[in-house]
Short mmCIF file of C-alpha atoms in Angstrom, two decimals:
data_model
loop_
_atom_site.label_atom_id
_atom_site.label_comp_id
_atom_site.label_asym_id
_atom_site.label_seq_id
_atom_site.Cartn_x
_atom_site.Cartn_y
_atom_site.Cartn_z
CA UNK D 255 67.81 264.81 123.81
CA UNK D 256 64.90 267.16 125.26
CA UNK D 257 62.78 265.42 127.55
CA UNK D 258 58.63 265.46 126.93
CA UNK D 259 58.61 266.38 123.34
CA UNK D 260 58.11 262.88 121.52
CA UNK D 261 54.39 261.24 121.33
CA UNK D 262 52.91 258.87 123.10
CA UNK D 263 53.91 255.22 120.91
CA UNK D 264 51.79 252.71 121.85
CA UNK D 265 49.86 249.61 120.43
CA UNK D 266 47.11 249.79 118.38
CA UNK D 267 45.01 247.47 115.89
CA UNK D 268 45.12 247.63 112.27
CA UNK D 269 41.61 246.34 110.43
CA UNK D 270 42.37 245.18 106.83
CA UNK D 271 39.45 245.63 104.09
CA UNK D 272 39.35 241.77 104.23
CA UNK D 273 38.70 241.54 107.71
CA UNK D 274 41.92 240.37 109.18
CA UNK D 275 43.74 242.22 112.41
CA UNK D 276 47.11 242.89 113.59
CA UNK D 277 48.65 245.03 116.10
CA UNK D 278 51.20 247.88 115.86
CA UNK D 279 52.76 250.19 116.91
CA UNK D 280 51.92 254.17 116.54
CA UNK D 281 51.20 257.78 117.55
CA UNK D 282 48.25 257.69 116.33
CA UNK D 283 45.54 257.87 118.39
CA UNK D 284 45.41 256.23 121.86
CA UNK D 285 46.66 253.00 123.15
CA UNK D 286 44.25 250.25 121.98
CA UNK D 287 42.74 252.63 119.26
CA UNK D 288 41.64 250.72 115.70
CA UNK D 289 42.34 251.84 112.26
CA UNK D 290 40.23 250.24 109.67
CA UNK D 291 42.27 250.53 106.18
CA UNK D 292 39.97 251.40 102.89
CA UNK D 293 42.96 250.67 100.67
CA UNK D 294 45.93 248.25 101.60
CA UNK D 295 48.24 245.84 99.71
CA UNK D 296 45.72 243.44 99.21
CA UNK D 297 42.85 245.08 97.36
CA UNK D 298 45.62 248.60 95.73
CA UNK D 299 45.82 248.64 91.98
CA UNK D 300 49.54 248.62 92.58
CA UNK D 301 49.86 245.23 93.76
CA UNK D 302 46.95 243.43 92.83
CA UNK D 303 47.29 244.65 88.77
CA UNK D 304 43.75 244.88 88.73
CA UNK D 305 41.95 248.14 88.18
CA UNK D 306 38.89 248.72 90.87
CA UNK D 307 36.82 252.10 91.15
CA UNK D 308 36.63 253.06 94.82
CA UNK D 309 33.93 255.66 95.16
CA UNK D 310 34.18 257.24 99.05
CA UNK D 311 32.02 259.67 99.24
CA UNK D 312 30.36 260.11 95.86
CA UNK D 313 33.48 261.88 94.50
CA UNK D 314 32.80 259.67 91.29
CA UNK D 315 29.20 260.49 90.76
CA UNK D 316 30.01 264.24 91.64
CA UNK D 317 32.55 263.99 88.26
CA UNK D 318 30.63 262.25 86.26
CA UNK D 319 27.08 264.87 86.90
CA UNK D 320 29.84 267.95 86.66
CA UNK D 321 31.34 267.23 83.45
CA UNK D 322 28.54 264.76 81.28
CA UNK D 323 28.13 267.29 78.50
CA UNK D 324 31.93 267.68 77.71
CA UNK D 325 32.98 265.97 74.47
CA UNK D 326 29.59 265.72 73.08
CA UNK D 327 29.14 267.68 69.79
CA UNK D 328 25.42 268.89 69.01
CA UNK D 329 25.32 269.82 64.93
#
């Protein structure tokens, strides 16, 4: 195996949207680093089985301003 070519893996803590912490391990980042999670198992459509809009960045509003008029007939 060639020597020098694999990233740093270290610890760093993992910030769930409810608040709770953990540590891990990763390349990402530096040792001690934090990664706040938006989306994770406890609040994703796909295991929860409950629908919730998450609107980061206005993407949502941008869609809805963008494409109001379509579908509305004016006689």
């Amino acid at each position: 195996m060639k020597s020098n070519i694999h990233p740093d893996y270290h610890e760093i803590n993992i910030i769930m949207t409810d608040g709770t912490a953990f540590k891990t391990r990763s390349c990402m980042g530096k040792a001690g680093d934090t990664l706040r999670l938006d989306i994770d198992p406890k609040s994703h459509p796909a295991w929860t089985g409950q629908q919730r809009i998450m609107d980061t960045g206005g993407q949502i509003a941008k869609f809805n301003k963008k494409f109001a008029g379509i579908g509305i007939r004016k006689e």
